[in-house]
Amino acid sequence: MALTQAATCDGVGAHLIDVQVHISSGLPRVTVIGLADPVVADSRERIRSAFATNALKWPDQRITIALSPAEQPKRGAELDLAIAVAILSAAGDLPAEALAEATFVGELNLDGTLRGGNRSFAIAGLISRTRPGSRVYVPAPDIDRWALVPGIRPVPITDIAELVAILRGEQVPTPVDRPTLPADTQLYEELADVTGQFGACQALEVAAAGGHHLLLSGQPGIGKTMLCQRFAGLLPPMSIAETLEVAAIREVTNEAESALSRRPPFRSPHHTSSHVAMVGGGHQARLRPGMVTQAHNGVLFLDEAPEFRRESIEALRQPLESGTVTIARSGLSATLPARFQLLMTQNPCPCGLAETPGGDCRCGPLARQRYENRLSGPLLDRVDLRLRVRPPVGTVAADRTAVVRDRIAAARERGRPRLKKAGFTRNQQVTARILRKQWPVSAKVQDFVTDELGRTGASARSRDKVLRVAWTIADLANSDQPSVDHAALAVTMRDPK
């Protein structure tokens, strides 16, 4: 009997797997149990050939391979190495103590060499969270990516013979250089290019500091898209945990470079994007994350949002609330991360000339109403900041991107202890119960918000969102509590009129 630790991918995440091997007397036979797909079941043939090529003895007895937890489906060839090591240990060819506190990940070729995989970050992130400090034996071609992940000790393996020599103490593992995360070389458009739009730039800063969703409306050419395109440069770098989550998603979508980058993702789909392109699809063996998952821990920008198909944009309602998206298809059921920040722009009417001075708008009242109704009330109610962008006033340029980003980073750092105590990372994520029970505001602020929103018949969700924005404004102002002025600015930023 032998036990080894392994991991396998599922969707954009990974699962830890215990590989148990039992060798008993009887006719030679290999049985794999534990909801293994055909790729996993075929591992016995790959391992048998690898053993023969490298002069390792294959037990001519009954071999039972159990993959636990039994109810968890197992897919992919990453379990090859763990199964091979467990067979050798059960046969008495490897010391059991060498397997303790170690994880084995990798696919074997028929000649015993290890094939590089494309899901390193998903598995590495899982092991670093659940088994910090453990040794992980991985294919040598993937070591550059594994070495970037903190909290684990990766050991590069070229073939099964080298692994056996290391586990027996006959060979010293190859040293691994631990490089730092790659420097961010991406150039962002400069916020200082924007002139005469103090209110809109202030809304961008508040949205970036608190992770709030933002809708900018106004006439064409007024600078809505220009402002949103400069939003990505305002966001501080992601944490290590967030970086690993994003890297695992990029591996699934086969982006050209899967190297770790701490810059938050910025996705801007075309308005003709389908419902499946937005939320994801595929089949169980080949899951394709949608835009809401590709924008996880980052920004999803919908330019001219009313032009998107209704089913595509309405599909954002659940992810905006829960931070996940559940895909249910014939032969597919998966829950993917989808905690993103939503930016949207819209014109005042289909032709866009309704508010243009001297503009010849030919849209009738019914056409305008249909255009406005393309963004439903429940969706807009989930948007924290709704700002009407006015024509530029004066020629004063906005602050430089780096200066604003530093202010945003300082505001997030100020609110971090408060958020960490409640289990959140952004003000936008705070639940209504925590907001009211653990973050009470003064009676003056409560009365002001109630009176202001009572005039418009706003929902209870709107009141909570105004308070969340007020807390963000207070963090930017280096204040311990939201004041009436902070709440007033939050109310103003939520009123598109």
PDB file of C-alpha atoms in Angstrom, residues 93-205:
ATOM      1  CA  ASP A  93      11.208   0.228  -4.709  1.00  0.00           C
ATOM      2  CA  LEU A  94      10.958   3.652  -3.035  1.00  0.00           C
ATOM      3  CA  PRO A  95      11.128   4.624   0.650  1.00  0.00           C
ATOM      4  CA  ALA A  96       7.768   5.773   2.000  1.00  0.00           C
ATOM      5  CA  GLU A  97       9.336   8.655   3.927  1.00  0.00           C
ATOM      6  CA  ALA A  98      10.529  10.235   0.667  1.00  0.00           C
ATOM      7  CA  LEU A  99       6.899  10.703  -0.358  1.00  0.00           C
ATOM      8  CA  ALA A 100       5.818  12.517   2.803  1.00  0.00           C
ATOM      9  CA  GLU A 101       4.773  16.171   2.406  1.00  0.00           C
ATOM     10  CA  ALA A 102       5.482  16.043  -1.332  1.00  0.00           C
ATOM     11  CA  THR A 103       3.221  16.556  -4.333  1.00  0.00           C
ATOM     12  CA  PHE A 104       3.799  15.033  -7.763  1.00  0.00           C
ATOM     13  CA  VAL A 105       2.456  16.714 -10.901  1.00  0.00           C
ATOM     14  CA  GLY A 106       3.234  15.783 -14.481  1.00  0.00           C
ATOM     15  CA  GLU A 107       2.402  13.774 -17.591  1.00  0.00           C
ATOM     16  CA  LEU A 108       4.680  10.931 -18.648  1.00  0.00           C
ATOM     17  CA  ASN A 109       5.754  10.192 -22.210  1.00  0.00           C
ATOM     18  CA  LEU A 110       6.232   6.569 -23.232  1.00  0.00           C
ATOM     19  CA  ASP A 111      10.011   6.956 -22.896  1.00  0.00           C
ATOM     20  CA  GLY A 112       9.699   8.162 -19.290  1.00  0.00           C
ATOM     21  CA  THR A 113      10.339  11.853 -19.920  1.00  0.00           C
ATOM     22  CA  LEU A 114       7.940  14.425 -18.504  1.00  0.00           C
ATOM     23  CA  ARG A 115       5.858  16.543 -20.796  1.00  0.00           C
ATOM     24  CA  GLY A 116       5.352  20.210 -19.967  1.00  0.00           C
ATOM     25  CA  GLY A 117       1.778  21.236 -19.238  1.00  0.00           C
ATOM     26  CA  ASN A 118      -0.198  24.422 -19.719  1.00  0.00           C
ATOM     27  CA  ARG A 119      -1.968  24.563 -16.345  1.00  0.00           C
ATOM     28  CA  SER A 120       0.944  25.237 -14.004  1.00  0.00           C
ATOM     29  CA  PHE A 121      -0.438  28.341 -12.287  1.00  0.00           C
ATOM     30  CA  ALA A 122      -3.819  26.813 -11.400  1.00  0.00           C
ATOM     31  CA  ILE A 123      -2.204  23.876  -9.595  1.00  0.00           C
ATOM     32  CA  ALA A 124       0.684  25.903  -8.152  1.00  0.00           C
ATOM     33  CA  GLY A 125      -1.697  28.480  -6.692  1.00  0.00           C
ATOM     34  CA  LEU A 126      -3.782  25.756  -5.051  1.00  0.00           C
ATOM     35  CA  ILE A 127      -0.751  24.039  -3.479  1.00  0.00           C
ATOM     36  CA  SER A 128       0.715  27.318  -2.234  1.00  0.00           C
ATOM     37  CA  ARG A 129      -2.573  28.075  -0.430  1.00  0.00           C
ATOM     38  CA  THR A 130      -3.297  24.615   0.983  1.00  0.00           C
ATOM     39  CA  ARG A 131       0.166  23.090   1.469  1.00  0.00           C
ATOM     40  CA  PRO A 132       2.558  26.001   1.977  1.00  0.00           C
ATOM     41  CA  GLY A 133       6.211  25.028   2.086  1.00  0.00           C
ATOM     42  CA  SER A 134       5.695  21.590   0.536  1.00  0.00           C
ATOM     43  CA  ARG A 135       7.929  20.071  -2.135  1.00  0.00           C
ATOM     44  CA  VAL A 136       6.398  19.758  -5.588  1.00  0.00           C
ATOM     45  CA  TYR A 137       7.999  17.559  -8.239  1.00  0.00           C
ATOM     46  CA  VAL A 138       7.167  19.060 -11.631  1.00  0.00           C
ATOM     47  CA  PRO A 139       8.248  18.690 -15.288  1.00  0.00           C
ATOM     48  CA  ALA A 140      11.487  20.533 -15.972  1.00  0.00           C
ATOM     49  CA  PRO A 141       9.999  22.442 -18.970  1.00  0.00           C
ATOM     50  CA  ASP A 142       7.524  24.137 -16.596  1.00  0.00           C
ATOM     51  CA  ILE A 143       9.973  25.126 -13.860  1.00  0.00           C
ATOM     52  CA  ASP A 144      10.187  28.767 -14.981  1.00  0.00           C
ATOM     53  CA  ARG A 145       6.509  29.237 -14.164  1.00  0.00           C
ATOM     54  CA  TRP A 146       6.504  27.162 -10.978  1.00  0.00           C
ATOM     55  CA  ALA A 147       9.506  29.092  -9.663  1.00  0.00           C
ATOM     56  CA  LEU A 148       7.496  32.330  -9.815  1.00  0.00           C
ATOM     57  CA  VAL A 149       4.917  31.075  -7.301  1.00  0.00           C
ATOM     58  CA  PRO A 150       5.803  31.824  -3.663  1.00  0.00           C
ATOM     59  CA  GLY A 151       5.130  29.407  -0.834  1.00  0.00           C
ATOM     60  CA  ILE A 152       6.188  26.160  -2.533  1.00  0.00           C
ATOM     61  CA  ARG A 153       9.476  24.357  -3.250  1.00  0.00           C
ATOM     62  CA  PRO A 154       9.393  23.145  -6.868  1.00  0.00           C
ATOM     63  CA  VAL A 155      11.796  20.383  -7.930  1.00  0.00           C
ATOM     64  CA  PRO A 156      12.356  20.082 -11.708  1.00  0.00           C
ATOM     65  CA  ILE A 157      12.256  16.534 -13.086  1.00  0.00           C
ATOM     66  CA  THR A 158      13.389  15.536 -16.562  1.00  0.00           C
ATOM     67  CA  ASP A 159      12.330  11.884 -16.536  1.00  0.00           C
ATOM     68  CA  ILE A 160      11.123   9.116 -14.224  1.00  0.00           C
ATOM     69  CA  ALA A 161      14.644   7.725 -13.754  1.00  0.00           C
ATOM     70  CA  GLU A 162      15.868  11.058 -12.361  1.00  0.00           C
ATOM     71  CA  LEU A 163      12.917  11.215  -9.968  1.00  0.00           C
ATOM     72  CA  VAL A 164      13.596   7.708  -8.673  1.00  0.00           C
ATOM     73  CA  ALA A 165      17.259   8.576  -8.097  1.00  0.00           C
ATOM     74  CA  ILE A 166      16.288  11.724  -6.154  1.00  0.00           C
ATOM     75  CA  LEU A 167      13.726   9.917  -3.987  1.00  0.00           C
ATOM     76  CA  ARG A 168      16.233   7.183  -3.202  1.00  0.00           C
ATOM     77  CA  GLY A 169      18.809   9.779  -2.168  1.00  0.00           C
ATOM     78  CA  GLU A 170      21.177   8.847  -4.990  1.00  0.00           C
ATOM     79  CA  GLN A 171      20.997  12.228  -6.726  1.00  0.00           C
ATOM     80  CA  VAL A 172      20.734  15.836  -5.584  1.00  0.00           C
ATOM     81  CA  PRO A 173      17.851  17.842  -7.117  1.00  0.00           C
ATOM     82  CA  THR A 174      18.720  20.563  -9.592  1.00  0.00           C
ATOM     83  CA  PRO A 175      18.845  23.981  -7.845  1.00  0.00           C
ATOM     84  CA  VAL A 176      16.014  26.330  -8.763  1.00  0.00           C
ATOM     85  CA  ASP A 177      16.460  30.067  -9.165  1.00  0.00           C
ATOM     86  CA  ARG A 178      13.547  32.008  -7.662  1.00  0.00           C
ATOM     87  CA  PRO A 179      13.036  35.008  -9.948  1.00  0.00           C
ATOM     88  CA  THR A 180      10.917  37.971  -8.975  1.00  0.00           C
ATOM     89  CA  LEU A 181       7.667  38.732 -10.715  1.00  0.00           C
ATOM     90  CA  PRO A 182       8.190  40.242 -14.177  1.00  0.00           C
ATOM     91  CA  ALA A 183       8.247  44.031 -14.211  1.00  0.00           C
ATOM     92  CA  ASP A 184       5.162  45.684 -15.651  1.00  0.00           C
ATOM     93  CA  THR A 185       6.190  47.186 -18.987  1.00  0.00           C
ATOM     94  CA  GLN A 186       2.705  47.931 -20.292  1.00  0.00           C
ATOM     95  CA  LEU A 187       2.165  51.564 -21.210  1.00  0.00           C
ATOM     96  CA  TYR A 188      -1.169  53.154 -20.344  1.00  0.00           C
ATOM     97  CA  GLU A 189      -2.728  56.253 -21.819  1.00  0.00           C
ATOM     98  CA  GLU A 190      -2.158  59.310 -19.666  1.00  0.00           C
ATOM     99  CA  LEU A 191      -5.048  60.715 -17.609  1.00  0.00           C
ATOM    100  CA  ALA A 192      -3.501  64.179 -17.836  1.00  0.00           C
ATOM    101  CA  ASP A 193      -4.557  64.240 -21.506  1.00  0.00           C
ATOM    102  CA  VAL A 194      -8.105  64.874 -20.256  1.00  0.00           C
ATOM    103  CA  THR A 195      -8.951  68.549 -19.757  1.00  0.00           C
ATOM    104  CA  GLY A 196     -11.966  70.299 -18.255  1.00  0.00           C
ATOM    105  CA  GLN A 197     -13.551  67.133 -16.838  1.00  0.00           C
ATOM    106  CA  PHE A 198     -12.919  67.421 -13.104  1.00  0.00           C
ATOM    107  CA  GLY A 199     -16.145  65.668 -12.055  1.00  0.00           C
ATOM    108  CA  ALA A 200     -15.664  62.715 -14.406  1.00  0.00           C
ATOM    109  CA  CYS A 201     -12.022  62.265 -13.371  1.00  0.00           C
ATOM    110  CA  GLN A 202     -13.074  62.377  -9.721  1.00  0.00           C
ATOM    111  CA  ALA A 203     -15.634  59.636 -10.416  1.00  0.00           C
ATOM    112  CA  LEU A 204     -12.912  57.503 -12.033  1.00  0.00           C
ATOM    113  CA  GLU A 205     -10.727  57.935  -8.951  1.00  0.00           C
TER     114      GLU A 205
END
